[in-house]
Short mmCIF file of C-alpha atoms and ligand atoms in Angstrom, two decimals:
data_model
loop_
_atom_site.label_atom_id
_atom_site.label_comp_id
_atom_site.label_asym_id
_atom_site.label_seq_id
_atom_site.Cartn_x
_atom_site.Cartn_y
_atom_site.Cartn_z
CA UNK A 1 -24.16 -4.60 -19.81
CA UNK A 2 -21.41 -6.34 -17.31
CA UNK A 3 -20.76 -6.38 -14.03
CA UNK A 4 -18.21 -3.76 -13.40
CA UNK A 5 -14.31 -4.01 -12.63
CA UNK A 6 -12.81 -4.19 -9.21
CA UNK A 7 -9.40 -3.20 -9.20
CA UNK A 8 -7.07 -3.36 -6.03
CA UNK A 9 -4.99 -0.56 -6.23
CA UNK A 10 -1.67 -1.10 -3.46
CA UNK A 11 -0.11 1.85 -2.20
CA UNK A 12 3.10 1.91 -0.51
CA UNK A 13 6.78 3.29 -0.35
CA UNK A 14 8.03 -0.11 -0.49
CA UNK A 15 11.42 0.48 0.32
CA UNK A 16 11.50 -2.64 0.25
CA UNK A 17 8.51 -4.73 -0.98
CA UNK A 18 8.58 -7.69 1.16
CA UNK A 19 6.60 -11.07 1.15
CA UNK A 20 3.92 -9.43 3.83
CA UNK A 21 2.83 -6.85 1.14
CA UNK A 22 2.63 -9.53 -1.77
CA UNK A 23 0.81 -12.03 0.74
CA UNK A 24 -1.65 -8.98 1.38
CA UNK A 25 -2.36 -8.25 -1.99
CA UNK A 26 -3.20 -11.94 -3.13
CA UNK A 27 -4.99 -12.08 -0.15
CA UNK A 28 -6.73 -8.95 -1.31
CA UNK A 29 -7.13 -10.15 -4.47
CA UNK A 30 -8.88 -13.54 -3.28
CA UNK A 31 -11.33 -12.14 -0.06
CA UNK A 32 -12.47 -9.35 -2.82
CA UNK A 33 -12.63 -10.55 -5.47
CA UNK A 34 -10.82 -8.52 -7.36
CA UNK A 35 -9.69 -8.92 -10.76
CA UNK A 36 -5.88 -7.33 -10.16
CA UNK A 37 -4.13 -5.69 -8.17
CA UNK A 38 -1.94 -2.14 -9.23
CA UNK A 39 1.04 -1.74 -7.17
CA UNK A 40 1.98 1.90 -7.06
CA UNK A 41 4.79 2.46 -5.05
CA UNK A 42 4.87 6.06 -3.63
CA UNK A 43 6.94 8.50 -5.14
CA UNK A 44 7.75 11.47 -2.61
CA UNK A 45 5.42 10.58 0.66
CA UNK A 46 4.02 13.08 2.01
CA UNK A 47 4.26 12.42 5.60
CA UNK A 48 8.44 11.06 5.24
CA UNK A 49 10.45 13.78 5.95
CA UNK A 50 11.84 12.67 9.07
CA UNK A 51 13.93 9.49 6.87
CA UNK A 52 14.76 9.64 3.56
CA UNK A 53 13.66 6.99 0.99
CA UNK A 54 15.53 5.20 -1.07
CA UNK A 55 14.99 6.83 -4.94
CA UNK A 56 11.82 6.07 -6.37
CA UNK A 57 13.42 4.51 -9.32
CA UNK A 58 14.62 1.95 -7.52
CA UNK A 59 11.74 1.17 -5.06
CA UNK A 60 10.01 0.90 -8.33
CA UNK A 61 12.26 -1.66 -9.49
CA UNK A 62 12.29 -4.20 -6.94
CA UNK A 63 8.13 -4.16 -6.67
CA UNK A 64 8.38 -4.76 -10.70
CA UNK A 65 11.69 -7.94 -9.45
CA UNK A 66 8.71 -8.70 -6.86
CA UNK A 67 5.65 -9.18 -8.35
CA UNK A 68 6.80 -10.43 -12.28
CA UNK A 69 5.55 -13.64 -12.04
CA UNK A 70 1.61 -13.15 -10.97
CA UNK A 71 -0.23 -12.58 -13.50
CA UNK A 72 -2.89 -10.38 -11.49
CA UNK A 73 -0.12 -8.11 -10.60
CA UNK A 74 0.98 -4.95 -12.31
CA UNK A 75 2.83 -2.02 -11.39
CA UNK A 76 2.27 1.75 -11.90
CA UNK A 77 4.88 4.34 -12.51
CA UNK A 78 1.77 7.42 -11.56
CA UNK A 79 3.01 8.27 -8.34
CA UNK A 80 6.80 7.88 -9.29
CA UNK A 81 5.83 10.13 -12.05
CA UNK A 82 4.08 12.63 -10.49
CA UNK A 83 5.67 16.00 -9.33
CA UNK A 84 5.00 16.95 -6.24
CA UNK A 85 4.37 14.85 -3.17
CA UNK A 86 1.68 11.43 -3.35
CA UNK A 87 -1.58 12.07 -2.53
CA UNK A 88 -4.02 9.30 -2.30
CA UNK A 89 -6.83 10.91 -3.72
CA UNK A 90 -5.00 12.31 -7.15
CA UNK A 91 -3.53 8.75 -7.74
CA UNK A 92 -7.07 7.30 -7.27
CA UNK A 93 -9.22 10.27 -9.29
CA UNK A 94 -6.03 9.77 -12.23
CA UNK A 95 -6.80 5.83 -12.06
CA UNK A 96 -10.37 6.44 -12.64
CA UNK A 97 -10.00 8.46 -15.35
CA UNK A 98 -7.78 6.02 -17.09
CA UNK A 99 -9.94 2.91 -16.70
CA UNK A 100 -13.39 4.47 -16.95
CA UNK A 101 -15.72 5.73 -14.54
CA UNK A 102 -17.80 2.23 -13.97
CA UNK A 103 -14.83 1.02 -12.38
CA UNK A 104 -14.72 0.11 -8.46
CA UNK A 105 -11.54 0.86 -6.42
CA UNK A 106 -9.73 -0.68 -3.75
CA UNK A 107 -7.22 1.23 -1.97
CA UNK A 108 -4.89 -1.48 0.23
CA UNK A 109 -2.50 -0.36 2.52
CA UNK A 110 -1.22 -0.43 6.15
CA UNK A 111 -3.78 0.39 8.64
CA UNK A 112 -1.87 3.67 10.35
CA UNK A 113 -1.55 4.76 6.60
CA UNK A 114 -5.09 4.42 6.24
CA UNK A 115 -5.81 6.67 9.34
CA UNK A 116 -3.70 9.30 8.03
CA UNK A 117 -5.14 9.45 4.77
CA UNK A 118 -8.60 9.38 6.53
CA UNK A 119 -7.71 12.40 9.14
CA UNK A 120 -5.81 14.47 6.28
CA UNK A 121 -8.79 17.09 4.63
CA UNK A 122 -11.70 16.47 3.13
CA UNK A 123 -11.65 12.50 3.99
CA UNK A 124 -15.31 12.17 2.77
CA UNK A 125 -13.92 12.66 -0.60
CA UNK A 126 -11.88 10.04 -0.41
CA UNK A 127 -14.48 7.74 0.74
CA UNK A 128 -16.59 8.44 -2.41
CA UNK A 129 -14.17 7.62 -4.82
CA UNK A 130 -12.96 4.45 -2.87
CA UNK A 131 -13.59 1.75 -0.41
CA UNK A 132 -10.43 1.08 1.15
CA UNK A 133 -8.82 -2.24 2.63
CA UNK A 134 -6.75 -1.58 6.06
CA UNK A 135 -4.34 -4.64 6.02
CA UNK A 136 -3.01 -5.01 9.79
CA UNK A 137 -0.48 -7.44 11.48
CA UNK A 138 -2.20 -9.03 14.33
CA UNK A 139 -2.68 -8.29 17.66
CA UNK A 140 -3.23 -4.65 15.91
CA UNK A 141 -6.10 -2.38 18.20
CA UNK A 142 -8.82 -1.66 15.90
CA UNK A 143 -10.45 0.59 18.32
CA UNK A 144 -7.78 2.89 17.03
CA UNK A 145 -8.95 2.60 13.45
CA UNK A 146 -12.81 2.72 14.48
CA UNK A 147 -12.18 5.52 16.65
CA UNK A 148 -10.34 7.73 14.54
CA UNK A 149 -12.71 7.39 11.35
CA UNK A 150 -13.64 10.73 10.10
CA UNK A 151 -17.57 11.59 11.65
CA UNK A 152 -19.45 11.12 8.54
CA UNK A 153 -17.81 7.21 8.29
CA UNK A 154 -18.49 6.50 11.99
CA UNK A 155 -22.25 6.04 11.01
CA UNK A 156 -22.38 4.56 7.55
CA UNK A 157 -19.00 1.98 9.16
CA UNK A 158 -21.85 -0.35 10.86
CA UNK A 159 -24.05 -0.75 8.14
CA UNK A 160 -21.62 -0.03 5.20
CA UNK A 161 -18.52 0.48 5.73
CA UNK A 162 -15.90 2.33 3.14
CA UNK A 163 -13.05 0.94 5.61
CA UNK A 164 -12.62 -2.91 5.52
CA UNK A 165 -9.81 -4.90 7.66
CA UNK A 166 -8.19 -7.62 6.99
CA UNK A 167 -5.34 -9.34 9.47
CA UNK A 168 -2.53 -10.62 7.95
CA UNK A 169 0.23 -12.53 9.97
CA UNK A 170 2.47 -12.35 7.67
CA UNK A 171 2.69 -8.53 7.87
CA UNK A 172 4.87 -9.39 11.40
CA UNK A 173 7.32 -9.09 8.48
CA UNK A 174 7.94 -5.08 8.56
CA UNK A 175 10.65 -3.00 5.60
CA UNK A 176 11.90 -1.18 8.71
CA UNK A 177 12.92 -4.74 10.45
CA UNK A 178 14.60 -5.63 6.54
CA UNK A 179 16.86 -2.49 6.52
CA UNK A 180 17.65 -2.90 10.16
CA UNK A 181 18.97 -6.21 9.43
CA UNK A 182 20.43 -5.55 6.22
CA UNK A 183 22.84 -2.48 8.25
CA UNK A 184 23.55 -4.69 10.76
CA UNK A 185 24.66 -7.83 8.06
CA UNK A 186 21.90 -10.26 9.60
CA UNK A 187 19.68 -12.33 6.79
CA UNK A 188 16.71 -10.95 4.74
CA UNK A 189 16.01 -14.22 2.70
CA UNK A 190 12.91 -15.83 3.28
CA UNK A 191 11.67 -12.43 4.25
CA UNK A 192 11.71 -10.54 0.66
CA UNK A 193 12.01 -12.02 -3.07
CA UNK A 194 15.33 -13.56 -3.63
CA UNK A 195 15.54 -11.58 -6.65
CA UNK A 196 14.58 -8.20 -4.46
CA UNK A 197 17.87 -9.73 -1.56
CA UNK A 198 20.09 -10.07 -4.70
CA UNK A 199 18.71 -6.08 -6.08
CA UNK A 200 20.06 -4.99 -2.78
CA UNK A 201 23.08 -7.00 -2.43
CA UNK A 202 24.02 -6.02 -5.65
CA UNK A 203 23.10 -2.18 -4.88
CA UNK A 204 24.78 -1.76 -1.58
CA UNK A 205 21.17 -0.41 -0.57
CA UNK A 206 20.59 0.05 3.56
CA UNK A 207 23.93 -0.61 4.51
P1 NAP B 301 3.76 4.26 6.11
O1 NAP B 301 3.74 4.97 7.13
O2 NAP B 301 5.60 3.72 5.95
O3 NAP B 301 3.27 2.71 6.67
C1 NAP B 301 2.35 2.17 7.55
C2 NAP B 301 2.06 0.86 8.09
O4 NAP B 301 1.83 0.38 7.02
C3 NAP B 301 4.05 0.35 8.26
O5 NAP B 301 3.48 -0.83 9.33
C4 NAP B 301 3.63 -0.14 6.58
O6 NAP B 301 4.60 -1.28 6.65
C5 NAP B 301 2.15 -1.01 6.65
N1 NAP B 301 2.27 -0.84 4.71
C6 NAP B 301 2.32 0.24 4.16
N2 NAP B 301 2.05 -0.14 2.65
C7 NAP B 301 1.44 -1.35 3.02
C8 NAP B 301 0.82 -1.76 2.14
N3 NAP B 301 0.57 -1.64 0.91
N4 NAP B 301 0.35 -3.56 2.75
C9 NAP B 301 0.28 -3.72 3.65
N5 NAP B 301 1.09 -2.78 4.71
C10 NAP B 301 1.74 -1.52 4.18
O7 NAP B 301 2.86 4.05 4.76
P2 NAP B 301 3.74 4.26 3.34
O8 NAP B 301 4.15 3.26 2.74
O9 NAP B 301 4.30 5.72 3.43
O10 NAP B 301 1.74 4.81 2.74
C11 NAP B 301 1.34 3.76 2.43
C12 NAP B 301 0.47 4.49 0.97
O11 NAP B 301 -0.56 5.57 1.87
C13 NAP B 301 1.32 4.82 0.37
O12 NAP B 301 0.41 4.88 -1.30
C14 NAP B 301 0.94 6.67 0.41
O13 NAP B 301 1.15 7.51 -0.81
C15 NAP B 301 -0.80 6.67 1.28
N6 NAP B 301 -0.46 7.69 1.98
C16 NAP B 301 -0.96 8.89 1.35
C17 NAP B 301 -1.19 10.02 2.55
C18 NAP B 301 -2.24 10.67 2.11
O14 NAP B 301 -2.35 11.08 0.53
N7 NAP B 301 -2.76 12.09 2.39
C19 NAP B 301 -1.06 10.00 3.42
C20 NAP B 301 -0.42 8.97 4.16
C21 NAP B 301 -0.13 7.42 2.91
P3 NAP B 301 5.96 -1.82 5.93
O15 NAP B 301 6.77 -0.56 6.53
O16 NAP B 301 6.40 -2.94 6.17
O17 NAP B 301 5.48 -1.65 4.40
#
């Protein structure tokens, strides 16, 4: 029998996608020997009532534009097409159904988002289904992540962690800053791929 497929699941709102996300996915792919990374733009983030995100279809298209040239990256419409809030557990289970049980899934996203997923209901269940890769900006207080892990995971974390941490300097770039820059008429060139910048400009997003 061959080795199990190792698949990265890059979850995010991607409003918009930027080079920090792309560097994160590529770094995770190489560091954790992933066969490929599937970007999964969230349809309806469960925790985002305070700010309305850009239409999921446009966020999805920007992810397609940004990832098109990387042969190891694909994009899934799974969360966009699924009605209701986008829960990570549903996505991981649906991917396992599609790819087969032998697959090993690595859910890659921001450390704060991972904390949110793990402090929601039944964190043990999702920790059984996948390994998490928490991407952090430099200077992130890692104790915050470790102290907030579920009790069962705290013990295992010392010997056989299911939450791995990856510091990514390029995550100094943030979607919030990009939206603010567009609003203020400041440049976003070199922060997002050229095609994404042109798409934002063409549709007048974030103004
Ligand atoms: P968020 O709360 O907007 O983001 C938290 C931080 O993580 C931000 O600094 C964000 O930076 C960063 N981040 C987000 N996605 C990232 C990625 N793929 N790689 C590196 N950094 C990333 O998080 P979100 O984007 O809405 O959600 C992230 C993922 O977690 C999504 O797949 C979402 O569906 C899932 N989630 C699930 C649950 C649940 O199942 N209950 C709860 C919360 C989140 P930027 O703003 O620059 O991206």
